[in-house]
């Protein structure tokens, strides 16, 4: 029986993290959670991806990005993108739920973890880097506008020691390390992939009980490549990956290829036919467009369309192996598979989606699946940061001639 | 007022770790602990080093080595030497004390930490590798023969998941992570040097309150080189060292060069003159030797000789900088300082001690202090391990001719 006033909550601030959120949501569904699934998304998330999220999450909530603007502290972590994780604070506004478990989009659930709802705010597992801090990738909280406002006020007054949400939340819930042992979630509820290396015998001893794996660090599962025939993950070139970490990455990709990829493909085809229909309709009645396409414009409530798609996919979810997925894909999902023997420049990995600049490109050959972010124009801020960090494009946009032109434009 | 029924306890299983134990003991004395200092040593510790330990520790206790013989598990950590840390269990036999704080010889105290005696067994700080385990480098315990026997029995029945004392103690005190928050020592009482890197902003925020630093990993402070003129540590070549870690290493070497080096030198000179005297005496009366030299043969109680040396060194301990030490060394401690301009093969770093094969060689030039382990004959067990690990001395002892000879000896 579903518990409608409690939810697992995650966050995606771009399409790349949506891939993670979709796999996380699917892993929670696979393990038959009785709680609702909610996701916070920022405007950077494409509408196509938003539609896909609607098929797995009960609630897709638009939020504005809160940036910590704390470049000095973030630079310490060399993770400038962390600032946007302040957006996470919005989870406290989900007061339609009495209690929630927040989970980062780069986590993966390995079994049913509904027992986490027995814990109180703020329960979290220790961070393996500085274990008197909790890791804010998985935590139990109680939505409250009062708490949300106190958090924002605290952030504006004290900042965050790491420039991200983890530093802020640890400063706000500052007695976590010393006050109440029941608020210490076991580490197996937020097992950072780095712990596999740093104390290998402990991982070998306790790792078999892992309930949630957290792909910490800059290399996320969606940055790797996956061979669906051998069901193995190809390293991303950033260094060696242990067997244990590979098995978690492979599990992520198994769920992705069996459940998420068909879903995205289905969404894309549906979107294409919808666009064709809209192009016809628009001549007749431009005003009707928005109401005909509710899943694109309104996150709540669960759309009937979503339930249909979920039902259709439901029977596939548990049984489909990556190979099954590909076999079916040839018939049903129209994934373009290149035969290894025929591989050439012409038949090299092709995009499943060639829709627009809106969605990430998922390339798929017989030997490799990979997710490539859609090309983005760098922002003026990014350009400035790169310049200040010494990454200067001497031969391109930062060439002497171009700078000279700019200076001339001021002088003329 | 000293509390004689409570003690800080450490362990040294060889002379290298004795350098660490001496610095640890000195750091506790510098911060005016009111508790006793005890050290467990195994037969590998040289008698010269034992004498030095007697000047800083109130109690030097000989123990036999307990080896876990658990090569499979230790191999996981690639730290085969950890097996001997089972010897640590002997600390529970120190029943002359009602409560103790165990500290690894590679820890360094940064302020008075006597408040640790307010905690109960088993209190310890989380391990940064797997934070639901405590790190067994610093822990509060209650000596008890019953507990000691239970630990040995547990070890024989269950082994240790990491082959060392930490795995065993975490299995034995298995509810540490979930039962009683008061048994969680703050991480700043056992700050692993690796935490400086792994979560730099947390170190910057909380690190200023550090009370004990733990030089985890294979590179120990005594493996580095120290420039006493610039008071800086030279990297050991094993990788980059952060500024924060360097400052801890420099503090270790500052204490070593100002307090321990003069002490070892003094001990050595005293030992030399004693040997000369003994050589004279031995002709007269061989039986008198042992009683004249109590600090060499008996660890308890504190010898009068130790107190005299301590008193003599006492006035130096707080004030002496490394430079002062070297200046005084030239007059009093007979350290051979090579002028940088005169450095040549002849005047290159010379040993302070050239006594015997017994003690580590401390080399000292104007620009560098370093500790080099005394050359050791490898044991048969070491040889076998090296062979099994594939480190085969093809041209030396493992040359075909030698193996042929061995085989022939069986066949003949």
JSON list of N, CA, C and O in Angstrom, two decimals, chain A residues 127-172:
[
{"chain": "A", "resi": 127, "resn": "UNK", "atom": "N", "xyz": [30.57, 11.05, 6.22]},
{"chain": "A", "resi": 127, "resn": "UNK", "atom": "CA", "xyz": [31.34, 11.29, 5.00]},
{"chain": "A", "resi": 127, "resn": "UNK", "atom": "C", "xyz": [32.71, 10.64, 5.16]},
{"chain": "A", "resi": 127, "resn": "UNK", "atom": "O", "xyz": [33.37, 10.84, 6.19]},
{"chain": "A", "resi": 128, "resn": "UNK", "atom": "N", "xyz": [33.12, 9.89, 4.17]},
{"chain": "A", "resi": 128, "resn": "UNK", "atom": "CA", "xyz": [34.39, 9.17, 4.35]},
{"chain": "A", "resi": 128, "resn": "UNK", "atom": "C", "xyz": [35.60, 10.10, 4.30]},
{"chain": "A", "resi": 128, "resn": "UNK", "atom": "O", "xyz": [36.67, 9.74, 4.79]},
{"chain": "A", "resi": 129, "resn": "UNK", "atom": "N", "xyz": [35.44, 11.30, 3.76]},
{"chain": "A", "resi": 129, "resn": "UNK", "atom": "CA", "xyz": [36.58, 12.23, 3.75]},
{"chain": "A", "resi": 129, "resn": "UNK", "atom": "C", "xyz": [36.85, 12.84, 5.11]},
{"chain": "A", "resi": 129, "resn": "UNK", "atom": "O", "xyz": [38.00, 12.91, 5.55]},
{"chain": "A", "resi": 130, "resn": "UNK", "atom": "N", "xyz": [35.80, 13.28, 5.80]},
{"chain": "A", "resi": 130, "resn": "UNK", "atom": "CA", "xyz": [35.93, 13.87, 7.13]},
{"chain": "A", "resi": 130, "resn": "UNK", "atom": "C", "xyz": [34.76, 13.31, 7.94]},
{"chain": "A", "resi": 130, "resn": "UNK", "atom": "O", "xyz": [33.66, 13.89, 7.92]},
{"chain": "A", "resi": 131, "resn": "UNK", "atom": "N", "xyz": [34.95, 12.18, 8.62]},
{"chain": "A", "resi": 131, "resn": "UNK", "atom": "CA", "xyz": [33.80, 11.41, 9.11]},
{"chain": "A", "resi": 131, "resn": "UNK", "atom": "C", "xyz": [33.00, 12.04, 10.25]},
{"chain": "A", "resi": 131, "resn": "UNK", "atom": "O", "xyz": [31.99, 11.47, 10.65]},
{"chain": "A", "resi": 132, "resn": "UNK", "atom": "N", "xyz": [33.42, 13.21, 10.76]},
{"chain": "A", "resi": 132, "resn": "UNK", "atom": "CA", "xyz": [32.57, 13.93, 11.70]},
{"chain": "A", "resi": 132, "resn": "UNK", "atom": "C", "xyz": [31.56, 14.81, 10.96]},
{"chain": "A", "resi": 132, "resn": "UNK", "atom": "O", "xyz": [30.72, 15.45, 11.59]},
{"chain": "A", "resi": 133, "resn": "UNK", "atom": "N", "xyz": [31.67, 14.83, 9.66]},
{"chain": "A", "resi": 133, "resn": "UNK", "atom": "CA", "xyz": [30.64, 15.45, 8.82]},
{"chain": "A", "resi": 133, "resn": "UNK", "atom": "C", "xyz": [29.78, 14.32, 8.26]},
{"chain": "A", "resi": 133, "resn": "UNK", "atom": "O", "xyz": [30.28, 13.23, 8.00]},
{"chain": "A", "resi": 134, "resn": "UNK", "atom": "N", "xyz": [28.49, 14.62, 8.07]},
{"chain": "A", "resi": 134, "resn": "UNK", "atom": "CA", "xyz": [27.68, 13.65, 7.34]},
{"chain": "A", "resi": 134, "resn": "UNK", "atom": "C", "xyz": [27.80, 13.96, 5.85]},
{"chain": "A", "resi": 134, "resn": "UNK", "atom": "O", "xyz": [28.06, 15.11, 5.47]},
{"chain": "A", "resi": 135, "resn": "UNK", "atom": "N", "xyz": [27.60, 12.95, 5.04]},
{"chain": "A", "resi": 135, "resn": "UNK", "atom": "CA", "xyz": [27.55, 13.16, 3.60]},
{"chain": "A", "resi": 135, "resn": "UNK", "atom": "C", "xyz": [26.12, 13.51, 3.21]},
{"chain": "A", "resi": 135, "resn": "UNK", "atom": "O", "xyz": [25.18, 12.82, 3.61]},
{"chain": "A", "resi": 136, "resn": "UNK", "atom": "N", "xyz": [25.98, 14.60, 2.47]},
{"chain": "A", "resi": 136, "resn": "UNK", "atom": "CA", "xyz": [24.63, 15.09, 2.17]},
{"chain": "A", "resi": 136, "resn": "UNK", "atom": "C", "xyz": [24.06, 14.47, 0.90]},
{"chain": "A", "resi": 136, "resn": "UNK", "atom": "O", "xyz": [23.11, 14.98, 0.34]},
{"chain": "A", "resi": 137, "resn": "UNK", "atom": "N", "xyz": [24.61, 13.34, 0.49]},
{"chain": "A", "resi": 137, "resn": "UNK", "atom": "CA", "xyz": [24.08, 12.63, -0.68]},
{"chain": "A", "resi": 137, "resn": "UNK", "atom": "C", "xyz": [22.84, 11.82, -0.36]},
{"chain": "A", "resi": 137, "resn": "UNK", "atom": "O", "xyz": [22.05, 11.52, -1.25]},
{"chain": "A", "resi": 138, "resn": "UNK", "atom": "N", "xyz": [22.68, 11.43, 0.90]},
{"chain": "A", "resi": 138, "resn": "UNK", "atom": "CA", "xyz": [21.50, 10.69, 1.36]},
{"chain": "A", "resi": 138, "resn": "UNK", "atom": "C", "xyz": [21.15, 11.21, 2.75]},
{"chain": "A", "resi": 138, "resn": "UNK", "atom": "O", "xyz": [22.00, 11.14, 3.64]},
{"chain": "A", "resi": 139, "resn": "UNK", "atom": "N", "xyz": [19.96, 11.77, 2.93]},
{"chain": "A", "resi": 139, "resn": "UNK", "atom": "CA", "xyz": [19.59, 12.19, 4.28]},
{"chain": "A", "resi": 139, "resn": "UNK", "atom": "C", "xyz": [18.07, 12.20, 4.47]},
{"chain": "A", "resi": 139, "resn": "UNK", "atom": "O", "xyz": [17.31, 12.39, 3.51]},
{"chain": "A", "resi": 140, "resn": "UNK", "atom": "N", "xyz": [17.67, 11.96, 5.71]},
{"chain": "A", "resi": 140, "resn": "UNK", "atom": "CA", "xyz": [16.26, 11.98, 6.08]},
{"chain": "A", "resi": 140, "resn": "UNK", "atom": "C", "xyz": [15.94, 13.39, 6.58]},
{"chain": "A", "resi": 140, "resn": "UNK", "atom": "O", "xyz": [16.70, 13.94, 7.38]},
{"chain": "A", "resi": 141, "resn": "UNK", "atom": "N", "xyz": [14.83, 13.97, 6.09]},
{"chain": "A", "resi": 141, "resn": "UNK", "atom": "CA", "xyz": [14.48, 15.33, 6.53]},
{"chain": "A", "resi": 141, "resn": "UNK", "atom": "C", "xyz": [12.97, 15.49, 6.59]},
{"chain": "A", "resi": 141, "resn": "UNK", "atom": "O", "xyz": [12.22, 14.67, 6.07]},
{"chain": "A", "resi": 142, "resn": "UNK", "atom": "N", "xyz": [12.58, 16.58, 7.23]},
{"chain": "A", "resi": 142, "resn": "UNK", "atom": "CA", "xyz": [11.16, 16.87, 7.39]},
{"chain": "A", "resi": 142, "resn": "UNK", "atom": "C", "xyz": [10.86, 18.20, 6.69]},
{"chain": "A", "resi": 142, "resn": "UNK", "atom": "O", "xyz": [11.33, 19.25, 7.16]},
{"chain": "A", "resi": 143, "resn": "UNK", "atom": "N", "xyz": [10.14, 18.17, 5.59]},
{"chain": "A", "resi": 143, "resn": "UNK", "atom": "CA", "xyz": [9.86, 19.42, 4.89]},
{"chain": "A", "resi": 143, "resn": "UNK", "atom": "C", "xyz": [9.21, 20.44, 5.82]},
{"chain": "A", "resi": 143, "resn": "UNK", "atom": "O", "xyz": [8.36, 20.09, 6.65]},
{"chain": "A", "resi": 144, "resn": "UNK", "atom": "N", "xyz": [9.62, 21.69, 5.68]},
{"chain": "A", "resi": 144, "resn": "UNK", "atom": "CA", "xyz": [9.11, 22.76, 6.55]},
{"chain": "A", "resi": 144, "resn": "UNK", "atom": "C", "xyz": [9.57, 24.09, 5.97]},
{"chain": "A", "resi": 144, "resn": "UNK", "atom": "O", "xyz": [10.77, 24.29, 5.73]},
{"chain": "A", "resi": 145, "resn": "UNK", "atom": "N", "xyz": [8.63, 24.97, 5.74]},
{"chain": "A", "resi": 145, "resn": "UNK", "atom": "CA", "xyz": [8.99, 26.28, 5.19]},
{"chain": "A", "resi": 145, "resn": "UNK", "atom": "C", "xyz": [9.84, 27.05, 6.21]},
{"chain": "A", "resi": 145, "resn": "UNK", "atom": "O", "xyz": [10.77, 27.77, 5.84]},
{"chain": "A", "resi": 146, "resn": "UNK", "atom": "N", "xyz": [9.55, 26.82, 7.47]},
{"chain": "A", "resi": 146, "resn": "UNK", "atom": "CA", "xyz": [10.34, 27.49, 8.52]},
{"chain": "A", "resi": 146, "resn": "UNK", "atom": "C", "xyz": [11.82, 27.07, 8.43]},
{"chain": "A", "resi": 146, "resn": "UNK", "atom": "O", "xyz": [12.72, 27.91, 8.44]},
{"chain": "A", "resi": 147, "resn": "UNK", "atom": "N", "xyz": [12.02, 25.75, 8.33]},
{"chain": "A", "resi": 147, "resn": "UNK", "atom": "CA", "xyz": [13.40, 25.26, 8.23]},
{"chain": "A", "resi": 147, "resn": "UNK", "atom": "C", "xyz": [14.07, 25.78, 6.96]},
{"chain": "A", "resi": 147, "resn": "UNK", "atom": "O", "xyz": [15.24, 26.19, 6.97]},
{"chain": "A", "resi": 148, "resn": "UNK", "atom": "N", "xyz": [13.31, 25.78, 5.85]},
{"chain": "A", "resi": 148, "resn": "UNK", "atom": "CA", "xyz": [13.84, 26.28, 4.58]},
{"chain": "A", "resi": 148, "resn": "UNK", "atom": "C", "xyz": [14.33, 27.73, 4.73]},
{"chain": "A", "resi": 148, "resn": "UNK", "atom": "O", "xyz": [15.45, 28.07, 4.34]},
{"chain": "A", "resi": 149, "resn": "UNK", "atom": "N", "xyz": [13.50, 28.55, 5.36]},
{"chain": "A", "resi": 149, "resn": "UNK", "atom": "CA", "xyz": [13.89, 29.96, 5.55]},
{"chain": "A", "resi": 149, "resn": "UNK", "atom": "C", "xyz": [15.09, 30.11, 6.48]},
{"chain": "A", "resi": 149, "resn": "UNK", "atom": "O", "xyz": [15.97, 30.92, 6.25]},
{"chain": "A", "resi": 150, "resn": "UNK", "atom": "N", "xyz": [15.10, 29.29, 7.53]},
{"chain": "A", "resi": 150, "resn": "UNK", "atom": "CA", "xyz": [16.25, 29.34, 8.45]},
{"chain": "A", "resi": 150, "resn": "UNK", "atom": "C", "xyz": [17.53, 28.93, 7.72]},
{"chain": "A", "resi": 150, "resn": "UNK", "atom": "O", "xyz": [18.60, 29.52, 7.95]},
{"chain": "A", "resi": 151, "resn": "UNK", "atom": "N", "xyz": [17.42, 27.93, 6.84]},
{"chain": "A", "resi": 151, "resn": "UNK", "atom": "CA", "xyz": [18.59, 27.47, 6.08]},
{"chain": "A", "resi": 151, "resn": "UNK", "atom": "C", "xyz": [19.10, 28.58, 5.16]},
{"chain": "A", "resi": 151, "resn": "UNK", "atom": "O", "xyz": [20.32, 28.83, 5.08]},
{"chain": "A", "resi": 152, "resn": "UNK", "atom": "N", "xyz": [18.16, 29.26, 4.48]},
{"chain": "A", "resi": 152, "resn": "UNK", "atom": "CA", "xyz": [18.58, 30.34, 3.57]},
{"chain": "A", "resi": 152, "resn": "UNK", "atom": "C", "xyz": [19.23, 31.47, 4.36]},
{"chain": "A", "resi": 152, "resn": "UNK", "atom": "O", "xyz": [20.25, 32.03, 3.95]},
{"chain": "A", "resi": 153, "resn": "UNK", "atom": "N", "xyz": [18.62, 31.79, 5.50]},
{"chain": "A", "resi": 153, "resn": "UNK", "atom": "CA", "xyz": [19.16, 32.86, 6.36]},
{"chain": "A", "resi": 153, "resn": "UNK", "atom": "C", "xyz": [20.56, 32.48, 6.85]},
{"chain": "A", "resi": 153, "resn": "UNK", "atom": "O", "xyz": [21.50, 33.28, 6.79]},
{"chain": "A", "resi": 154, "resn": "UNK", "atom": "N", "xyz": [20.69, 31.22, 7.29]},
{"chain": "A", "resi": 154, "resn": "UNK", "atom": "CA", "xyz": [21.98, 30.73, 7.78]},
{"chain": "A", "resi": 154, "resn": "UNK", "atom": "C", "xyz": [23.02, 30.80, 6.66]},
{"chain": "A", "resi": 154, "resn": "UNK", "atom": "O", "xyz": [24.16, 31.23, 6.88]},
{"chain": "A", "resi": 155, "resn": "UNK", "atom": "N", "xyz": [22.61, 30.39, 5.47]},
{"chain": "A", "resi": 155, "resn": "UNK", "atom": "CA", "xyz": [23.53, 30.40, 4.32]},
{"chain": "A", "resi": 155, "resn": "UNK", "atom": "C", "xyz": [24.01, 31.81, 4.02]},
{"chain": "A", "resi": 155, "resn": "UNK", "atom": "O", "xyz": [25.20, 32.04, 3.78]},
{"chain": "A", "resi": 156, "resn": "UNK", "atom": "N", "xyz": [23.08, 32.76, 4.07]},
{"chain": "A", "resi": 156, "resn": "UNK", "atom": "CA", "xyz": [23.47, 34.14, 3.74]},
{"chain": "A", "resi": 156, "resn": "UNK", "atom": "C", "xyz": [24.37, 34.73, 4.83]},
{"chain": "A", "resi": 156, "resn": "UNK", "atom": "O", "xyz": [25.23, 35.55, 4.55]},
{"chain": "A", "resi": 157, "resn": "UNK", "atom": "N", "xyz": [24.17, 34.30, 6.07]},
{"chain": "A", "resi": 157, "resn": "UNK", "atom": "CA", "xyz": [24.98, 34.84, 7.18]},
{"chain": "A", "resi": 157, "resn": "UNK", "atom": "C", "xyz": [26.34, 34.15, 7.31]},
{"chain": "A", "resi": 157, "resn": "UNK", "atom": "O", "xyz": [27.34, 34.79, 7.62]},
{"chain": "A", "resi": 158, "resn": "UNK", "atom": "N", "xyz": [26.34, 32.83, 7.11]},
{"chain": "A", "resi": 158, "resn": "UNK", "atom": "CA", "xyz": [27.58, 32.07, 7.39]},
{"chain": "A", "resi": 158, "resn": "UNK", "atom": "C", "xyz": [28.24, 31.46, 6.18]},
{"chain": "A", "resi": 158, "resn": "UNK", "atom": "O", "xyz": [29.34, 30.92, 6.29]},
{"chain": "A", "resi": 159, "resn": "UNK", "atom": "N", "xyz": [27.56, 31.47, 5.03]},
{"chain": "A", "resi": 159, "resn": "UNK", "atom": "CA", "xyz": [28.10, 30.78, 3.85]},
{"chain": "A", "resi": 159, "resn": "UNK", "atom": "C", "xyz": [28.15, 29.29, 4.13]},
{"chain": "A", "resi": 159, "resn": "UNK", "atom": "O", "xyz": [27.40, 28.77, 4.95]},
{"chain": "A", "resi": 160, "resn": "UNK", "atom": "N", "xyz": [29.05, 28.64, 3.43]},
{"chain": "A", "resi": 160, "resn": "UNK", "atom": "CA", "xyz": [29.22, 27.20, 3.60]},
{"chain": "A", "resi": 160, "resn": "UNK", "atom": "C", "xyz": [30.71, 26.93, 3.57]},
{"chain": "A", "resi": 160, "resn": "UNK", "atom": "O", "xyz": [31.41, 27.46, 2.72]},
{"chain": "A", "resi": 161, "resn": "UNK", "atom": "N", "xyz": [31.20, 26.11, 4.50]},
{"chain": "A", "resi": 161, "resn": "UNK", "atom": "CA", "xyz": [32.67, 25.95, 4.53]},
{"chain": "A", "resi": 161, "resn": "UNK", "atom": "C", "xyz": [33.22, 25.28, 3.27]},
{"chain": "A", "resi": 161, "resn": "UNK", "atom": "O", "xyz": [34.39, 25.42, 2.97]},
{"chain": "A", "resi": 162, "resn": "UNK", "atom": "N", "xyz": [32.37, 24.55, 2.55]},
{"chain": "A", "resi": 162, "resn": "UNK", "atom": "CA", "xyz": [32.86, 23.97, 1.29]},
{"chain": "A", "resi": 162, "resn": "UNK", "atom": "C", "xyz": [32.18, 24.59, 0.07]},
{"chain": "A", "resi": 162, "resn": "UNK", "atom": "O", "xyz": [32.38, 24.13, -1.05]},
{"chain": "A", "resi": 163, "resn": "UNK", "atom": "N", "xyz": [31.39, 25.63, 0.30]},
{"chain": "A", "resi": 163, "resn": "UNK", "atom": "CA", "xyz": [30.74, 26.30, -0.82]},
{"chain": "A", "resi": 163, "resn": "UNK", "atom": "C", "xyz": [29.55, 25.52, -1.38]},
{"chain": "A", "resi": 163, "resn": "UNK", "atom": "O", "xyz": [28.88, 26.01, -2.29]},
{"chain": "A", "resi": 164, "resn": "UNK", "atom": "N", "xyz": [29.29, 24.34, -0.87]},
{"chain": "A", "resi": 164, "resn": "UNK", "atom": "CA", "xyz": [28.19, 23.51, -1.37]},
{"chain": "A", "resi": 164, "resn": "UNK", "atom": "C", "xyz": [27.17, 23.24, -0.27]},
{"chain": "A", "resi": 164, "resn": "UNK", "atom": "O", "xyz": [27.28, 23.76, 0.84]},
{"chain": "A", "resi": 165, "resn": "UNK", "atom": "N", "xyz": [26.20, 22.40, -0.61]},
{"chain": "A", "resi": 165, "resn": "UNK", "atom": "CA", "xyz": [25.15, 22.12, 0.37]},
{"chain": "A", "resi": 165, "resn": "UNK", "atom": "C", "xyz": [25.67, 21.31, 1.56]},
{"chain": "A", "resi": 165, "resn": "UNK", "atom": "O", "xyz": [25.18, 21.46, 2.68]},
{"chain": "A", "resi": 166, "resn": "UNK", "atom": "N", "xyz": [26.67, 20.46, 1.32]},
{"chain": "A", "resi": 166, "resn": "UNK", "atom": "CA", "xyz": [27.16, 19.61, 2.43]},
{"chain": "A", "resi": 166, "resn": "UNK", "atom": "C", "xyz": [27.78, 20.44, 3.55]},
{"chain": "A", "resi": 166, "resn": "UNK", "atom": "O", "xyz": [27.52, 20.20, 4.73]},
{"chain": "A", "resi": 167, "resn": "UNK", "atom": "N", "xyz": [28.56, 21.44, 3.18]},
{"chain": "A", "resi": 167, "resn": "UNK", "atom": "CA", "xyz": [29.17, 22.31, 4.18]},
{"chain": "A", "resi": 167, "resn": "UNK", "atom": "C", "xyz": [28.09, 23.06, 4.95]},
{"chain": "A", "resi": 167, "resn": "UNK", "atom": "O", "xyz": [28.12, 23.14, 6.18]},
{"chain": "A", "resi": 168, "resn": "UNK", "atom": "N", "xyz": [27.14, 23.60, 4.22]},
{"chain": "A", "resi": 168, "resn": "UNK", "atom": "CA", "xyz": [26.06, 24.37, 4.85]},
{"chain": "A", "resi": 168, "resn": "UNK", "atom": "C", "xyz": [25.24, 23.48, 5.80]},
{"chain": "A", "resi": 168, "resn": "UNK", "atom": "O", "xyz": [25.01, 23.85, 6.96]},
{"chain": "A", "resi": 169, "resn": "UNK", "atom": "N", "xyz": [24.80, 22.33, 5.31]},
{"chain": "A", "resi": 169, "resn": "UNK", "atom": "CA", "xyz": [23.95, 21.46, 6.13]},
{"chain": "A", "resi": 169, "resn": "UNK", "atom": "C", "xyz": [24.69, 20.96, 7.36]},
{"chain": "A", "resi": 169, "resn": "UNK", "atom": "O", "xyz": [24.11, 20.84, 8.44]},
{"chain": "A", "resi": 170, "resn": "UNK", "atom": "N", "xyz": [25.99, 20.70, 7.23]},
{"chain": "A", "resi": 170, "resn": "UNK", "atom": "CA", "xyz": [26.76, 20.27, 8.40]},
{"chain": "A", "resi": 170, "resn": "UNK", "atom": "C", "xyz": [26.93, 21.40, 9.41]},
{"chain": "A", "resi": 170, "resn": "UNK", "atom": "O", "xyz": [26.99, 21.15, 10.61]},
{"chain": "A", "resi": 171, "resn": "UNK", "atom": "N", "xyz": [27.02, 22.63, 8.92]},
{"chain": "A", "resi": 171, "resn": "UNK", "atom": "CA", "xyz": [27.11, 23.75, 9.85]},
{"chain": "A", "resi": 171, "resn": "UNK", "atom": "C", "xyz": [25.76, 23.98, 10.54]},
{"chain": "A", "resi": 171, "resn": "UNK", "atom": "O", "xyz": [25.70, 24.30, 11.71]},
{"chain": "A", "resi": 172, "resn": "UNK", "atom": "N", "xyz": [24.68, 23.80, 9.79]},
{"chain": "A", "resi": 172, "resn": "UNK", "atom": "CA", "xyz": [23.33, 24.04, 10.33]},
{"chain": "A", "resi": 172, "resn": "UNK", "atom": "C", "xyz": [22.94, 22.94, 11.32]},
{"chain": "A", "resi": 172, "resn": "UNK", "atom": "O", "xyz": [22.49, 23.23, 12.43]}
]
